[in-house]
Every structure is written in C-alpha cells, then in structure tokens.
Tab-separated table of C-alpha atoms in Angstrom:
chain	number	residue	atom	x	y	z
A	898	MET	CA	54.540	7.374	-9.455
A	899	GLU	CA	55.281	9.938	-12.153
A	900	THR	CA	52.802	8.241	-14.498
A	901	ILE	CA	50.036	8.270	-11.865
A	902	LYS	CA	50.712	11.967	-11.226
A	903	LYS	CA	50.439	12.690	-14.951
A	904	LEU	CA	47.238	10.660	-15.191
A	905	LYS	CA	45.698	12.709	-12.379
A	906	GLU	CA	46.521	15.984	-14.142
A	907	PHE	CA	45.126	14.792	-17.455
A	908	LYS	CA	41.606	15.886	-18.440
A	909	LYS	CA	39.336	12.863	-17.990
A	910	PRO	CA	37.588	11.545	-21.079
A	911	ILE	CA	33.795	11.177	-20.999
A	912	ILE	CA	32.160	8.190	-22.678
A	913	GLU	CA	28.575	8.778	-23.749
A	914	TYR	CA	26.504	5.637	-24.142
A	915	ASN	CA	22.697	5.340	-24.357
A	916	ASN	CA	22.222	8.985	-23.317
A	917	ARG	CA	24.278	8.447	-20.167
A	918	LYS	CA	27.695	9.794	-19.302
A	919	TYR	CA	30.445	7.547	-17.986
A	920	ILE	CA	33.431	9.021	-16.163
A	921	PHE	CA	35.491	6.778	-13.903
A	922	SER	CA	38.018	7.663	-11.232
A	923	ILE	CA	41.448	6.054	-11.511
A	924	ARG	CA	41.067	4.760	-7.958
A	925	SER	CA	37.848	2.889	-8.818
A	926	LEU	CA	39.514	1.338	-11.885
A	927	ILE	CA	42.457	0.106	-9.796
A	928	ILE	CA	40.080	-1.247	-7.113
A	929	PHE	CA	38.137	-3.042	-9.872
A	930	ALA	CA	41.286	-4.645	-11.322
A	931	ILE	CA	42.440	-5.914	-7.914
A	932	GLY	CA	39.132	-6.412	-6.105
A	933	ALA	CA	37.241	-8.429	-8.733
A	934	PRO	CA	39.617	-11.427	-9.019
A	935	LEU	CA	40.503	-11.353	-5.329
A	936	SER	CA	36.893	-11.286	-4.127
A	937	ALA	CA	35.908	-13.985	-6.647
A	938	TYR	CA	38.625	-16.249	-5.233
A	939	LEU	CA	37.701	-15.480	-1.605
A	940	ILE	CA	33.982	-16.090	-2.190
A	941	TYR	CA	34.873	-19.415	-3.827
A	942	LEU	CA	37.101	-20.372	-0.884
A	943	PHE	CA	34.230	-19.528	1.464
A	944	TYR	CA	31.824	-21.769	-0.428
A	945	ASP	CA	34.445	-24.525	-0.508
A	946	LEU	CA	34.466	-24.674	3.308
A	947	GLU	CA	32.773	-27.645	4.908
A	948	ILE	CA	30.215	-25.350	6.563
A	949	ASN	CA	28.755	-24.724	3.106
A	950	TYR	CA	28.424	-28.341	1.987
A	951	TYR	CA	24.631	-28.018	2.331
A	952	LEU	CA	24.918	-26.554	-1.178
A	953	HIS	CA	26.174	-29.933	-2.458
A	954	GLU	CA	23.087	-31.614	-1.094
A	955	ILE	CA	20.665	-29.125	-2.675
A	956	VAL	CA	22.317	-29.422	-6.110
A	957	VAL	CA	22.648	-33.232	-5.951
A	958	LYS	CA	19.046	-33.775	-4.853
A	959	GLN	CA	17.619	-31.442	-7.485
A	960	THR	CA	19.701	-33.168	-10.181
A	961	VAL	CA	18.560	-36.590	-9.002
A	962	TYR	CA	14.922	-35.452	-9.045
A	963	PHE	CA	15.173	-34.267	-12.668
A	964	LEU	CA	17.206	-37.330	-13.765
A	965	ASN	CA	14.480	-39.650	-12.526
A	966	LEU	CA	11.751	-37.383	-13.897
A	967	PHE	CA	13.151	-37.041	-17.435
A	968	PHE	CA	15.168	-40.242	-17.919
A	969	ASN	CA	13.626	-42.637	-15.375
A	970	MET	CA	17.069	-44.037	-14.467
A	971	ASN	CA	16.464	-44.809	-10.751
A	972	VAL	CA	19.504	-42.822	-9.680
A	973	GLU	CA	19.746	-41.864	-6.002
A	974	ALA	CA	21.655	-39.315	-3.906
A	975	GLN	CA	23.765	-40.889	-1.169
A	976	PHE	CA	25.211	-39.030	1.815
A	977	ALA	CA	28.666	-40.555	2.396
A	978	PRO	CA	31.121	-37.907	3.657
A	979	SER	CA	34.750	-38.564	2.739
A	980	GLY	CA	37.136	-35.605	2.409
A	981	LYS	CA	35.863	-33.067	-0.074
A	982	TYR	CA	33.105	-35.387	-1.315
A	983	ASP	CA	29.979	-35.370	0.862
A	984	TRP	CA	27.508	-36.645	-1.691
A	985	ARG	CA	27.479	-39.086	-4.567
A	986	PHE	CA	25.163	-40.266	-7.336
A	987	ASN	CA	24.411	-43.998	-7.004
A	988	PHE	CA	23.010	-46.254	-9.699
A	989	PRO	CA	21.511	-49.232	-7.788
A	990	LEU	CA	20.034	-50.768	-10.956
A	991	GLY	CA	23.181	-50.154	-13.036
A	992	ASN	CA	23.205	-48.637	-16.506
A	993	ILE	CA	20.586	-48.831	-19.257
A	994	ASP	CA	21.515	-52.506	-19.967
A	995	GLY	CA	21.517	-53.446	-16.281
A	996	ASP	CA	25.321	-53.650	-16.031
A	997	PRO	CA	26.832	-52.266	-12.795
A	998	LEU	CA	27.770	-48.585	-12.904
A	999	SER	CA	30.207	-46.980	-10.450
A	1000	SER	CA	29.080	-43.959	-8.372
A	1001	ILE	CA	29.839	-40.358	-9.303
A	1002	TYR	CA	31.309	-38.270	-6.509
A	1003	PHE	CA	30.250	-34.662	-6.052
A	1004	GLU	CA	32.504	-31.752	-5.004
A	1005	THR	CA	32.164	-27.932	-4.729
A	1006	PHE	CA	33.383	-27.370	-8.292
A	1007	CYS	CA	30.406	-29.420	-9.578
A	1008	THR	CA	27.942	-26.883	-8.138
A	1009	GLY	CA	29.000	-24.252	-10.696
A	1010	ILE	CA	29.628	-21.808	-7.828
A	1011	GLN	CA	33.021	-20.845	-9.340
A	1012	ALA	CA	31.318	-19.178	-12.351
A	1013	ILE	CA	28.887	-17.361	-10.047
A	1014	CYS	CA	31.835	-16.188	-7.901
A	1015	VAL	CA	33.707	-14.763	-10.908
A	1016	PHE	CA	30.695	-12.759	-12.025
A	1017	ALA	CA	29.837	-11.731	-8.446
A	1018	GLY	CA	33.376	-10.337	-8.091
A	1019	ILE	CA	33.097	-8.465	-11.382
A	1020	ILE	CA	29.606	-7.095	-10.655
A	1021	ILE	CA	30.408	-5.984	-7.101
A	1022	PHE	CA	33.636	-4.199	-8.052
A	1023	THR	CA	32.527	-2.703	-11.394
A	1024	PRO	CA	33.283	1.016	-11.009
A	1025	HIS	CA	30.412	3.519	-10.749
A	1026	SER	CA	30.325	6.497	-13.072
A	1027	GLN	CA	31.065	9.842	-11.463
A	1028	ASP	CA	28.081	11.312	-13.297
A	1029	LYS	CA	25.240	11.836	-10.800
A	1030	ASP	CA	22.391	10.720	-13.072
A	1031	THR	CA	24.205	7.617	-14.294
A	1032	LYS	CA	25.131	6.279	-10.873
A	1033	LYS	CA	21.709	6.959	-9.335
A	1034	ASP	CA	20.292	3.466	-9.984
A	1035	VAL	CA	23.541	1.496	-10.291
A	1036	ILE	CA	22.947	-0.590	-7.126
A	1037	TRP	CA	19.612	-1.755	-8.506
A	1038	ARG	CA	21.150	-2.593	-11.898
A	1039	LYS	CA	23.996	-4.469	-10.220
A	1040	THR	CA	21.631	-6.448	-7.984
A	1041	LYS	CA	19.468	-7.376	-10.967
A	1042	SER	CA	22.429	-8.621	-12.999
A	1043	LEU	CA	23.893	-10.505	-10.004
A	1044	ILE	CA	20.640	-12.364	-9.317
A	1045	ILE	CA	19.841	-13.125	-12.960
A	1046	SER	CA	23.383	-14.254	-13.854
A	1047	SER	CA	23.528	-16.498	-10.745
A	1048	VAL	CA	20.170	-18.097	-11.582
A	1049	ILE	CA	21.230	-18.696	-15.216
A	1050	PHE	CA	24.530	-20.285	-14.130
A	1051	TYR	CA	22.742	-22.478	-11.599
A	1052	VAL	CA	20.148	-23.710	-14.095
A	1053	VAL	CA	22.741	-24.281	-16.857
A	1054	ASN	CA	24.877	-26.269	-14.421
A	1055	ILE	CA	21.960	-28.542	-13.518
A	1056	ILE	CA	21.232	-29.053	-17.249
A	1057	ARG	CA	24.928	-29.844	-17.816
A	1058	MET	CA	24.822	-32.551	-15.134
A	1059	LEU	CA	21.592	-33.994	-16.517
A	1060	ILE	CA	23.207	-34.377	-19.967
A	1061	GLN	CA	26.457	-35.824	-18.588
A	1062	ILE	CA	24.857	-38.330	-16.256
A	1063	ASP	CA	22.384	-39.450	-18.922
A	1064	LEU	CA	25.256	-40.037	-21.381
A	1065	TYR	CA	27.113	-41.962	-18.652
A	1066	TYR	CA	23.972	-44.005	-18.023
A	1067	ILE	CA	23.568	-44.976	-21.690
A	1068	GLY	CA	27.180	-46.175	-21.942
A	1069	TYR	CA	29.671	-43.320	-22.516
A	1070	ARG	CA	32.875	-43.342	-20.470
A	1071	TRP	CA	32.810	-40.689	-17.706
A	1072	ASN	CA	36.261	-39.317	-18.587
A	1073	ASP	CA	35.211	-38.746	-22.210
A	1074	ILE	CA	32.154	-36.666	-21.397
A	1075	HIS	CA	32.995	-34.972	-18.100
A	1076	PHE	CA	35.567	-32.351	-19.156
A	1077	SER	CA	34.334	-31.816	-22.715
A	1078	ILE	CA	30.743	-31.005	-21.749
A	1079	SER	CA	31.840	-28.938	-18.748
A	1080	ALA	CA	34.073	-26.847	-21.014
A	1081	ALA	CA	31.364	-26.533	-23.675
A	1082	SER	CA	28.819	-25.328	-21.133
A	1083	SER	CA	31.046	-22.380	-20.278
A	1084	PHE	CA	29.713	-20.711	-23.486
A	1085	ILE	CA	27.014	-19.363	-21.184
A	1086	ALA	CA	29.599	-16.937	-19.747
A	1087	ALA	CA	29.578	-15.079	-23.095
A	1088	ILE	CA	25.787	-14.721	-22.903
A	1089	ILE	CA	26.055	-13.444	-19.336
A	1090	VAL	CA	28.612	-10.820	-20.435
A	1091	LEU	CA	26.148	-9.608	-23.097
A	1092	LEU	CA	23.323	-9.507	-20.557
A	1093	MET	CA	25.567	-7.697	-18.106
A	1094	HIS	CA	26.341	-5.083	-20.731
A	1095	LYS	CA	22.604	-4.402	-20.994
A	1096	TRP	CA	22.259	-3.677	-17.273
A	1097	ILE	CA	25.723	-2.546	-16.235
A	1098	PRO	CA	27.532	-1.124	-19.270
A	1099	GLU	CA	30.023	0.219	-16.725
A	1100	PHE	CA	31.875	-3.132	-16.931
A	1101	ILE	CA	32.820	-2.976	-20.646
A	1102	LEU	CA	33.034	0.823	-20.653
A	1103	SER	CA	35.463	0.858	-17.734
A	1104	ILE	CA	37.779	-1.458	-19.722
A	1105	ILE	CA	37.562	0.883	-22.747
A	1106	TYR	CA	38.094	3.820	-20.395
A	1107	THR	CA	41.259	2.222	-19.001
A	1108	GLY	CA	42.537	1.768	-22.555
A	1109	THR	CA	41.905	5.458	-23.262
A	1110	LEU	CA	43.705	6.501	-20.080
A	1111	VAL	CA	46.723	4.348	-20.917
A	1112	SER	CA	46.957	5.477	-24.556
A	1113	GLU	CA	46.536	9.205	-23.809
A	1114	PRO	CA	50.131	9.858	-22.573
A	1115	ILE	CA	51.451	8.033	-25.678
A	1116	LYS	CA	49.331	10.282	-27.922
A	1117	GLN	CA	50.538	13.404	-26.108
A	1118	LYS	CA	54.136	12.296	-26.479
A	1119	ARG	CA	53.600	11.721	-30.205
A	1120	LYS	CA	52.049	15.172	-30.607
A	1121	GLU	CA	55.029	16.774	-28.833
A	1122	LYS	CA	57.414	14.888	-31.123
A	1123	VAL	CA	55.566	16.155	-34.243
A	1124	LYS	CA	55.461	19.692	-32.842
A	1125	ASN	CA	59.231	19.717	-32.266
A	1126	SER	CA	59.932	18.232	-35.664
A	1127	VAL	CA	57.772	20.826	-37.476
A	1128	GLU	CA	59.249	23.712	-35.461
A	1129	ASN	CA	62.816	22.595	-36.190
A	1130	SER	CA	62.630	21.371	-39.781
A	1131	ASN	CA	59.131	22.154	-41.180
A	1132	GLN	CA	58.837	18.417	-41.802
A	1133	VAL	CA	57.277	15.395	-40.158
A	1134	LYS	CA	57.198	11.691	-41.064
A	1135	LEU	CA	54.019	10.662	-42.891
A	1136	ASN	CA	53.710	7.496	-40.808
A	1137	THR	CA	53.637	9.544	-37.590
A	1138	MET	CA	50.972	11.813	-39.064
A	1139	ARG	CA	48.982	8.734	-40.096
A	1140	LYS	CA	48.893	7.612	-36.452
A	1141	ILE	CA	47.826	11.077	-35.269
A	1142	LEU	CA	45.079	11.279	-37.908
A	1143	ARG	CA	44.000	7.702	-37.095
A	1144	MET	CA	44.267	6.542	-40.695
A	1145	GLU	CA	44.602	2.858	-41.522
A	1146	ARG	CA	47.987	1.650	-42.731
A	1147	LYS	CA	46.427	0.175	-45.880
A	1148	ASN	CA	46.051	2.826	-48.646
A	1149	TYR	CA	46.618	5.716	-46.263
A	1150	TYR	CA	48.801	7.561	-48.807
A	1151	ASP	CA	45.830	8.721	-50.957
A	1152	GLU	CA	43.879	9.740	-47.905
A	1153	ILE	CA	46.747	11.706	-46.385
A	1154	SER	CA	47.481	13.368	-49.746
A	1155	GLN	CA	43.906	14.674	-49.907
A	1156	TRP	CA	44.117	15.810	-46.315
A	1157	ALA	CA	47.439	17.632	-46.938
A	1158	GLU	CA	46.048	19.364	-50.028
A	1159	LYS	CA	42.984	20.520	-48.080
A	1160	PHE	CA	45.164	22.144	-45.402
A	1161	GLY	CA	47.758	23.527	-47.817
A	1162	TYR	CA	50.658	21.226	-46.863
A	1163	ALA	CA	52.985	19.423	-49.301
A	1164	ILE	CA	54.258	15.834	-49.418
A	1165	GLU	CA	57.912	15.140	-50.308
A	1166	GLY	CA	58.876	11.461	-50.265
A	1167	ASP	CA	58.004	10.058	-46.837
A	1168	ASN	CA	57.634	13.488	-45.253
A	1169	LEU	CA	54.907	16.032	-44.839
A	1170	VAL	CA	56.189	19.553	-45.431
A	1171	VAL	CA	54.479	22.420	-43.639
A	1172	PRO	CA	55.022	25.909	-45.151
A	1173	ASP	CA	56.548	28.525	-42.783
A	1174	THR	CA	53.340	30.564	-42.742
A	1175	GLU	CA	51.249	27.549	-41.662
A	1176	ILE	CA	53.406	26.306	-38.771
A	1177	SER	CA	51.606	28.070	-35.925
A	1178	GLU	CA	48.187	27.028	-37.261
A	1179	PHE	CA	49.456	23.454	-37.776
A	1180	ILE	CA	50.564	23.268	-34.139
A	1181	GLU	CA	47.278	24.758	-32.950
A	1182	LEU	CA	45.256	22.151	-34.867
A	1183	LEU	CA	47.630	19.379	-33.797
A	1184	MET	CA	47.141	20.132	-30.097
A	1185	LEU	CA	43.318	19.946	-30.240
A	1186	ASP	CA	41.548	17.074	-28.460
A	1187	LYS	CA	40.656	15.721	-31.907
A	1188	PRO	CA	43.634	16.817	-34.050
A	1189	PHE	CA	42.689	18.388	-37.394
A	1190	SER	CA	39.022	17.500	-36.923
A	1191	ILE	CA	36.607	18.632	-39.674
A	1192	GLU	CA	34.732	21.181	-37.520
A	1193	ASN	CA	37.970	22.824	-36.510
A	1194	SER	CA	39.429	22.711	-39.998
A	1195	ASN	CA	36.296	24.381	-41.446
A	1196	THR	CA	36.513	27.259	-39.011
A	1197	LYS	CA	40.171	27.666	-39.840
A	1198	ILE	CA	39.515	27.630	-43.585
A	1199	GLU	CA	36.757	30.231	-43.194
A	1200	LYS	CA	39.161	32.461	-41.325
B	193	MET	CA	-0.504	8.578	-10.736
B	194	LYS	CA	-1.207	5.439	-12.756
B	195	GLN	CA	2.527	4.922	-13.179
B	196	ILE	CA	3.241	5.085	-9.472
B	197	VAL	CA	0.448	2.544	-8.761
B	198	LEU	CA	2.007	0.148	-11.279
B	199	LYS	CA	5.443	0.659	-9.743
B	200	LYS	CA	3.972	0.068	-6.301
B	201	MET	CA	2.494	-3.230	-7.470
B	202	TYR	CA	5.853	-4.213	-8.954
B	203	ILE	CA	7.584	-3.498	-5.641
B	204	TRP	CA	4.906	-5.505	-3.788
B	205	LEU	CA	5.575	-8.402	-6.156
B	206	LEU	CA	9.331	-8.233	-5.536
B	207	LEU	CA	8.835	-8.116	-1.763
B	208	THR	CA	6.466	-11.092	-1.966
B	209	VAL	CA	8.982	-13.117	-3.971
B	210	ASN	CA	11.657	-12.175	-1.429
B	211	LEU	CA	9.476	-13.376	1.461
B	212	PHE	CA	8.683	-16.509	-0.517
B	213	PHE	CA	12.417	-17.243	-0.786
B	214	ALA	CA	12.736	-16.913	2.997
B	215	PHE	CA	9.757	-19.257	3.426
B	216	ILE	CA	11.292	-21.842	1.047
B	217	ILE	CA	14.593	-21.695	2.953
B	218	GLY	CA	12.747	-22.337	6.242
B	219	LEU	CA	10.901	-25.210	4.628
B	220	THR	CA	14.050	-26.741	3.116
B	221	ILE	CA	16.330	-26.791	6.199
B	222	PRO	CA	14.513	-29.622	8.080
B	223	LEU	CA	14.544	-31.729	4.892
B	224	LEU	CA	18.332	-31.529	4.477
B	225	GLU	CA	20.600	-34.321	5.743
B	226	SER	CA	23.948	-32.481	5.735
B	227	SER	CA	25.468	-31.590	9.091
B	228	SER	CA	25.851	-27.991	7.917
B	229	ARG	CA	22.156	-27.588	7.012
B	230	TYR	CA	21.498	-24.639	9.367
B	231	ASN	CA	24.121	-22.587	7.563
B	232	LEU	CA	21.780	-22.328	4.586
B	233	GLY	CA	19.618	-19.972	6.635
B	234	LEU	CA	22.590	-18.202	8.214
B	235	ILE	CA	24.018	-17.378	4.774
B	236	MET	CA	20.843	-16.765	2.803
B	237	ILE	CA	18.690	-14.755	5.240
B	238	PRO	CA	21.219	-11.829	5.570
B	239	LEU	CA	21.415	-11.745	1.753
B	240	LEU	CA	17.617	-11.574	1.584
B	241	ILE	CA	17.618	-8.730	4.132
B	242	ILE	CA	20.071	-6.800	1.933
B	243	LEU	CA	17.857	-7.539	-1.085
B	244	ASN	CA	14.851	-6.260	0.887
B	245	TYR	CA	16.670	-2.988	1.516
B	246	ILE	CA	17.587	-2.681	-2.196
B	247	ILE	CA	13.938	-3.225	-3.226
B	248	ILE	CA	12.751	-0.524	-0.777
B	249	ASP	CA	15.501	1.782	-2.074
B	250	ARG	CA	14.220	1.160	-5.598
B	251	PHE	CA	10.712	2.235	-4.513
B	252	HIS	CA	12.193	5.406	-3.046
B	253	TYR	CA	13.928	6.012	-6.393
B	254	TYR	CA	10.619	5.581	-8.270
B	255	ILE	CA	8.808	8.048	-5.965
B	256	THR	CA	11.517	10.728	-6.144
B	257	SER	CA	11.895	10.458	-9.936
B	258	THR	CA	8.071	10.611	-10.432
B	259	ASN	CA	7.784	13.634	-8.110
B	260	ARG	CA	10.613	15.360	-9.960
B	261	LYS	CA	8.909	14.723	-13.313
B	262	GLU	CA	5.583	16.094	-11.968
B	263	GLU	CA	7.313	19.176	-10.552
B	264	SER	CA	9.056	19.915	-13.836
B	265	ALA	CA	5.741	19.414	-15.704
B	266	ASP	CA	4.026	21.888	-13.299
B	267	GLY	CA	6.859	24.350	-13.802
B	268	ASN	CA	6.433	24.193	-17.576
B	269	ASN	CA	2.669	24.865	-17.259
C-alpha cells in the first residue's frame, strides 16, 4: 500500500518514441498484467466449448483441400463426434506405398486458436498512452494488429498441418513429427511481436515503463543514501557512485576518475571524497532527474 | 482534396471487404456439417459489426485530421 502511494506521488516518466509521447497510468499497467492472461484463457475456454466446434470443421476441410491439391494424397475429412474430437483425417488409400494408415483426430488445440487468444488478450489490454495525440488512433492500430496477427497465425497453422500430414503420409511416425513441428512453428510468435511493435509500440513500451516505475524508488533510495553519507563524512563508496552515474562495472575506475577530476572531487581508495565547499553543489547535482548530466555540469562549471 | 478522395476510396474498399466476409459466412453455413454450424454467424457477424464501426470511426479520424491541417494552413497564410 505504501509503495503504491509512493508510486502515485512520483513524477511520471515520459517515453518518446517515433515522435510520439507515451505515458501510462499505473492502473492501466495493472489491468494489462492481470487482464491479458486472464482474457486469453477465457477466450480459449470459449472456443473450446462444443458450440464452437464449427471451427474444427472449417480448419479440417481447408487442410484437406490443400493436402489433396498439393500432395494428391486422397485424404478426406470425416465427421465422427467422440468427446473432444469431432473431426478426423482419414486415409482411405493408405500411405504413399499403399499400406494402411490410421486416422488423425482433430481437437481445438490443433486450430491454433490458443496463439490467437494469447495475442488477442495482449492487444486488447495493452495500455493506451495518456498523451492525447498518441491515443487518438490506438483503436484502429489495435484492430489492424489483431486482424493481421490472427490471419498470420491461421495461415501458419494450416501450413504446419500440411507439412506434418505430408510427412506422416510418406512414412514418418506421427509422434516424431507432431510435437517437434508444432513447437518449431511457434517461431511465428516472435515475428508477430515485431509486427505488433510497428503498430502498437505501447505493448513493449509499457513493459519498459513498468521497469522504470519499479526501479525509480530504488534509485531515490540510493540517492538519499549517498546524500547522507556525503553530509556526514564527505565520502561515498565508488561502487555506489558508479551505479548512480550508470557506468559499467568493467573499467569504470578510469571513467569515474575523469568524472571526479572534472567536478573537482578526489578519490581515496574505494571512496570518493567531496571537498567541504562542494557538498551543497554535489547534492544539488545528485538530486537532478539525470544526476551529474553534462548540460547541468556545464552550467555549473560556467557559474 | 485529393488526399481525402484517396482515403475515401480506401474506406470504401475496407467496407466492401467487410461485407464480403459477411457474404462468405452466409455462403459457408449451409455447407457445414457440424451441429453447431449456425454459431459461426452468431459469433462472426457481431465482430464484423464492431469492425464496421471501427472503419467508420477511422474515416471520421481522416476527415477531422485533414480539416485541422487545412485550417492550420489557412491560418498560416
């Protein structure tokens, strides 16, 4: 509760990307984190109901059409409801050598709807920016990415089944090809994420934004610690200063030495020593949004 | 003016595709064998109606943004 209160008081960061401003409310970020997985699961459950088994038929019949068109394997779709399997692929003439081939049963998971549901949940609940110009066309961008990602998933799923059933037909064991090719075809999710970033950068940016919100109290705490240390003993640990100045651990000593020289501070062992006359200025620069940034340091040096 | 005509044609195209989807759904239902075949229309048609609204909203967005651009251009002259 205390953390949420602090987060509300804290000045919100603004991410600028492609000439647009992205500011997200904490409420929308929380709704996104809860709503996206929950809605994805609920949409999947809805499509797994028997009232939506018409989807099985559409997918099976389209796959059968393309299997016979491309591979001429005389496969047929058979309606034989039993539990969660309403449809099956039958091979009346057997495999490529004429040997009998057992049927392949079709369930909701084979339609690829689960991938569409995950992305539908993400797209629907992706937070809108609080900037007026940025959020103006967000519904259109979301609709576009929802339709295009669904179509891509659908087509890729049909292609996946064509490859699997053809391999089965030419003699591969079903268990060897089923899971491996299904897993491999999920690479398409990465492409969809890239496409989504083109139309709704809010998705990736909201994740970065959350990271910024979470790390901000830690940064403030660190600044307070340095402030107290300098006020009490004129000294602060170099490693703490490295974190504040965002320097990399590797070879930071040279970099921090140059920085200290520029500002008139000294280094003794593992500590940075701030002269008495510089303490107030040190604290002022430390408390800036970007501590000891070049623009600020130049103005200070000119003074 | 030329821009808005192009946008208008784009919106017409989207609306036509949307209607075409509805037509395909109507054509598909009698060909299905599943007992739940009528649900295809019950699920898809409301989604197409929402899509129709979003396309019209997009046209409204085009008109308002073009008008705003023209107004600001007039103001500069």
